[in-house]
Amino acid sequence: MVVASQRNAEADRIFHALADGTRRDILAVAGAGTYSVSALAKRYPMSFAAVQKHVAVLEGAGLITKEQRGRERIVHTDVDTLQRARTLLDGIEDLWRARVERIDDLLATEKRTTGGKR
Amino acid sequence: MSVTSVEKDLASLTLTITADLEATVERAWQLWADARQFERWWGPPGYPVTVVDHDLRAGGRITFFMTGTEGERHDSSWEVVAADPPHRLELRDADVDGDGRPNDGNAITAMVVTFDERDSGGAVMAVCTHFDSLAGMEEHAGFEEGMRGVFAQIEAVLAGTPA
């Protein structure tokens, strides 16, 4: 299960990164336009260092990549990683749909066996 | 189809599924409150669920395990945060190892289940699952997916090709 635990560690980083409002905003902003770290920093009422730290967390989780462009570092949102979270939610939806189907079957079986008294 | 809505919030890693059930609210509550009933719907076919502890009161604990096709055991442990029969249930789920201890760095998920009467009769059950971490989501979503992976490996071995 080495692969699974590696995957989980990676997943933890992704979630930790997503758990913060500023970081989610950075993802949205960097996904919609071209921003350097310093341009991003101007958007938030916090220090450059604080924004830089958020960017580093996002980068560590694979949610963004940085590209050196001249003296600027341009931040790109990694859509694939976000897509992974979406795929996971889809998987959980499937799980619950299957559970509700089993509940329906259970209730229907009971109705038949008790002559619909419930 | 009795699932009436599925809401997914990618940012907060929340999934809310709402279903109409052909049952009274009290009956719907029993799906969770009665361990034998819970065992019948929680796990996928072929993976029997065995409830070990089932104390459905605030502060109580629910522990159960699912047995896989090759006898492997998947333990779960939930803490009951709030239980207000037959309308609301709040649970916190921690993945645990074989001794019932939480795994390192594990994911905790919270689940809020509500039961409401439908005007036309029957019950509306809503389950809101919040994942503290993506790993927890992978545990959930990956279980059946993981099983498929195992089968793929077996098939690969039988076919004499590396997985």
XYZ file of C-alpha atoms in Angstrom:
281
model
C 0.000 0.000 0.000
C 3.011 2.272 -0.472
C 1.410 3.759 -3.516
C -1.796 4.437 -1.603
C -0.034 6.274 1.223
C 1.945 8.361 -1.240
C -1.271 9.207 -2.947
C -2.831 10.129 0.374
C 0.067 12.383 1.354
C -0.289 14.134 -1.957
C -4.022 14.404 -1.463
C -3.508 15.897 1.997
C -1.331 18.612 0.515
C -3.956 19.376 -2.093
C -6.660 19.658 0.458
C -4.631 21.690 2.898
C -3.965 24.066 0.041
C -7.643 24.245 -0.862
C -8.785 24.770 2.708
C -7.848 28.452 2.776
C -9.986 31.214 1.296
C -7.079 33.305 0.025
C -5.520 30.298 -1.647
C -8.796 29.383 -3.314
C -9.035 32.931 -4.555
C -5.483 32.822 -5.879
C -6.389 29.667 -7.799
C -9.426 31.333 -9.308
C -7.535 34.505 -10.206
C -4.502 32.702 -11.620
C -6.819 30.435 -13.566
C -8.586 33.352 -15.198
C -5.678 35.625 -16.025
C -1.930 36.011 -16.175
C -0.468 37.128 -12.876
C 2.971 37.299 -11.435
C 3.496 36.656 -7.739
C 3.938 40.370 -7.128
C 0.810 41.270 -9.118
C -1.102 38.739 -7.052
C 0.306 40.156 -3.847
C -1.166 43.564 -4.657
C -4.650 42.070 -4.671
C -4.661 41.019 -1.037
C -4.534 43.032 2.166
C -1.503 41.185 3.415
C 2.239 41.294 3.079
C 4.046 40.132 -0.026
C 5.689 37.445 2.093
C 2.297 36.152 3.217
C 1.021 35.918 -0.340
C 4.269 34.317 -1.414
C 3.746 31.725 1.284
C 0.239 30.954 0.037
C 1.612 30.575 -3.470
C 4.275 28.202 -2.156
C 1.640 26.037 -0.456
C -0.363 25.897 -3.678
C 2.758 25.025 -5.621
C 3.673 22.301 -3.140
C 0.252 20.745 -3.648
C 0.664 20.803 -7.395
C -2.243 23.202 -7.759
C -0.168 25.874 -9.423
C 3.036 26.040 -11.378
C 5.390 28.996 -11.690
C 7.020 30.129 -14.857
C 9.975 32.458 -14.943
C 9.312 35.218 -17.445
C 12.063 37.772 -17.418
C 12.239 39.116 -13.889
C 8.703 38.006 -13.136
C 7.418 34.678 -11.993
C 4.053 33.949 -13.573
C 1.612 31.792 -11.655
C -0.510 29.203 -13.505
C -3.360 27.219 -12.001
C -2.977 23.500 -12.614
C -6.356 22.446 -13.886
C -5.488 18.731 -13.748
C -5.132 18.717 -9.992
C -8.401 20.545 -9.537
C -9.931 18.030 -11.890
C -8.760 15.286 -9.563
C -10.737 16.741 -6.684
C -13.728 16.900 -8.981
C -13.273 13.275 -10.016
C -13.164 12.300 -6.374
C -16.408 14.092 -5.606
C -17.950 12.290 -8.577
C -16.788 8.991 -7.124
C -18.400 9.816 -3.807
C -21.597 10.745 -5.575
C -21.599 7.283 -7.173
C -21.052 5.688 -3.774
C -24.034 7.507 -2.307
C -26.264 6.871 -5.290
C -25.555 3.153 -4.863
C -26.323 3.407 -1.141
C -29.634 5.122 -1.772
C -30.488 2.381 -4.274
C -29.808 -0.232 -1.636
C -31.953 1.698 0.839
C -34.763 1.803 -1.721
C -34.479 -1.950 -2.254
C -34.467 -2.538 1.473
C -37.594 -0.437 1.974
C -39.335 -1.998 -1.028
C -38.577 -5.538 0.146
C -39.941 -4.686 3.552
C -43.124 -3.274 2.039
C -43.694 -6.469 0.113
C -43.044 -8.758 3.070
C -45.153 -6.763 5.514
C -47.930 -6.189 3.007
C -47.266 -2.501 2.891
C -48.148 -1.911 6.528
C -45.150 0.343 7.127
C -34.811 7.440 -9.040
C -35.129 8.587 -5.508
C -31.999 10.767 -5.453
C -33.401 14.227 -6.026
C -30.276 16.346 -5.869
C -26.536 16.140 -5.565
C -24.603 19.263 -4.708
C -20.856 19.309 -4.872
C -18.721 22.109 -3.575
C -15.217 21.684 -4.865
C -13.727 24.409 -2.734
C -15.030 23.174 0.605
C -14.981 19.504 -0.429
C -18.597 19.025 0.499
C -21.102 16.738 -1.095
C -24.785 16.864 -0.253
C -27.065 14.180 -1.569
C -30.813 14.417 -1.099
C -33.156 11.495 -1.613
C -36.872 10.875 -1.351
C -37.569 7.695 0.536
C -40.769 5.687 0.578
C -40.842 5.565 4.343
C -41.848 7.594 7.329
C -39.229 9.784 8.965
C -39.117 7.357 11.891
C -38.563 4.469 9.542
C -35.846 6.351 7.678
C -34.107 7.072 10.974
C -33.977 3.341 11.653
C -31.797 2.889 8.578
C -29.050 4.471 10.657
C -30.244 3.726 14.187
C -30.660 -0.008 13.723
C -27.246 -1.597 13.285
C -28.648 -4.602 11.387
C -30.318 -2.295 8.879
C -27.261 -0.129 8.503
C -25.257 -3.261 7.671
C -27.586 -3.945 4.783
C -27.037 -0.769 2.819
C -23.745 0.867 3.748
C -21.361 -1.378 1.856
C -21.311 -2.420 -1.767
C -22.494 -5.934 -2.684
C -19.872 -8.533 -1.844
C -18.424 -6.448 1.000
C -20.425 -7.314 4.109
C -20.530 -4.741 6.871
C -20.284 -5.861 10.494
C -21.192 -3.346 13.173
C -19.156 -3.732 16.364
C -20.302 -0.803 18.517
C -23.399 1.186 17.891
C -24.145 3.822 20.496
C -26.201 6.392 18.657
C -26.144 9.121 21.286
C -24.139 12.322 21.459
C -20.634 11.304 22.480
C -21.303 7.707 21.504
C -19.252 5.678 19.130
C -20.098 3.588 16.118
C -17.514 1.144 14.879
C -17.844 -1.279 12.059
C -15.789 -3.083 9.504
C -16.261 -4.131 5.960
C -14.882 -7.447 4.764
C -13.451 -7.620 1.293
C -13.602 -10.508 -1.136
C -10.212 -11.795 -0.006
C -11.013 -11.456 3.661
C -9.293 -8.083 4.066
C -10.819 -5.886 6.700
C -11.636 -2.178 6.411
C -12.338 -0.607 9.781
C -14.330 2.517 10.412
C -14.961 4.435 13.572
C -17.411 7.254 13.994
C -18.047 9.591 16.819
C -21.638 10.680 17.311
C -21.530 14.467 17.608
C -25.293 14.910 17.843
C -28.287 12.619 17.601
C -31.753 14.089 17.539
C -34.105 11.247 16.562
C -35.731 11.050 14.115
C -34.563 14.261 12.460
C -30.877 14.913 12.666
C -27.684 13.003 13.049
C -24.162 14.366 13.060
C -21.195 12.076 12.823
C -17.457 12.421 12.606
C -15.620 9.682 10.870
C -11.994 8.778 11.407
C -10.192 6.033 9.553
C -8.692 3.658 12.038
C -6.173 0.873 11.966
C -6.859 -2.738 12.989
C -6.715 -1.832 16.689
C -9.247 0.922 16.290
C -6.668 3.706 16.526
C -6.799 6.538 14.035
C -4.220 6.195 11.308
C -1.475 8.801 11.107
C -2.390 11.819 9.096
C -5.736 10.327 8.411
C -8.651 12.171 7.106
C -11.632 13.001 9.164
C -14.936 13.509 7.534
C -18.064 14.911 9.058
C -21.521 13.819 8.080
C -24.788 15.544 8.820
C -27.888 13.526 8.052
C -31.309 15.112 8.204
C -34.729 13.571 7.816
C -37.757 15.643 6.912
C -41.339 14.775 6.204
C -42.468 15.195 2.659
C -45.830 16.861 2.086
C -46.885 14.030 -0.192
C -45.854 11.432 2.390
C -42.519 9.728 2.771
C -39.260 11.173 3.966
C -36.543 13.341 2.543
C -33.119 12.246 3.651
C -30.210 14.608 3.097
C -26.644 13.558 3.747
C -24.042 16.276 3.782
C -20.523 14.885 3.813
C -17.681 17.236 4.482
C -14.141 16.065 3.934
C -11.358 17.548 5.986
C -8.864 16.275 3.500
C -8.700 14.966 0.016
C -7.163 11.787 1.413
C -10.402 11.108 3.200
C -12.241 11.557 -0.019
C -9.897 9.150 -1.722
C -10.521 6.608 1.014
C -14.210 6.878 0.322
C -14.213 7.209 -3.417
C -11.240 4.956 -3.875
C -12.637 1.982 -2.061
C -14.639 0.527 -4.886
C -12.227 1.967 -7.392
C -9.437 0.269 -5.453
C -11.291 -3.008 -5.670
C -11.496 -2.621 -9.397
C -7.764 -2.003 -9.383
C -7.197 -5.266 -7.537
C -9.260 -7.118 -10.106
C -7.313 -5.494 -12.899
C -4.095 -6.723 -11.262
C -5.439 -10.249 -10.968
C -6.465 -10.185 -14.583
C -3.044 -8.930 -15.566
C -1.381 -11.754 -13.620
C -3.626 -14.307 -15.263
C -2.867 -12.840 -18.647
C 0.832 -12.992 -17.863
C 1.365 -9.278 -18.291
C 2.580 -6.794 -15.698
C -0.143 -4.683 -14.122
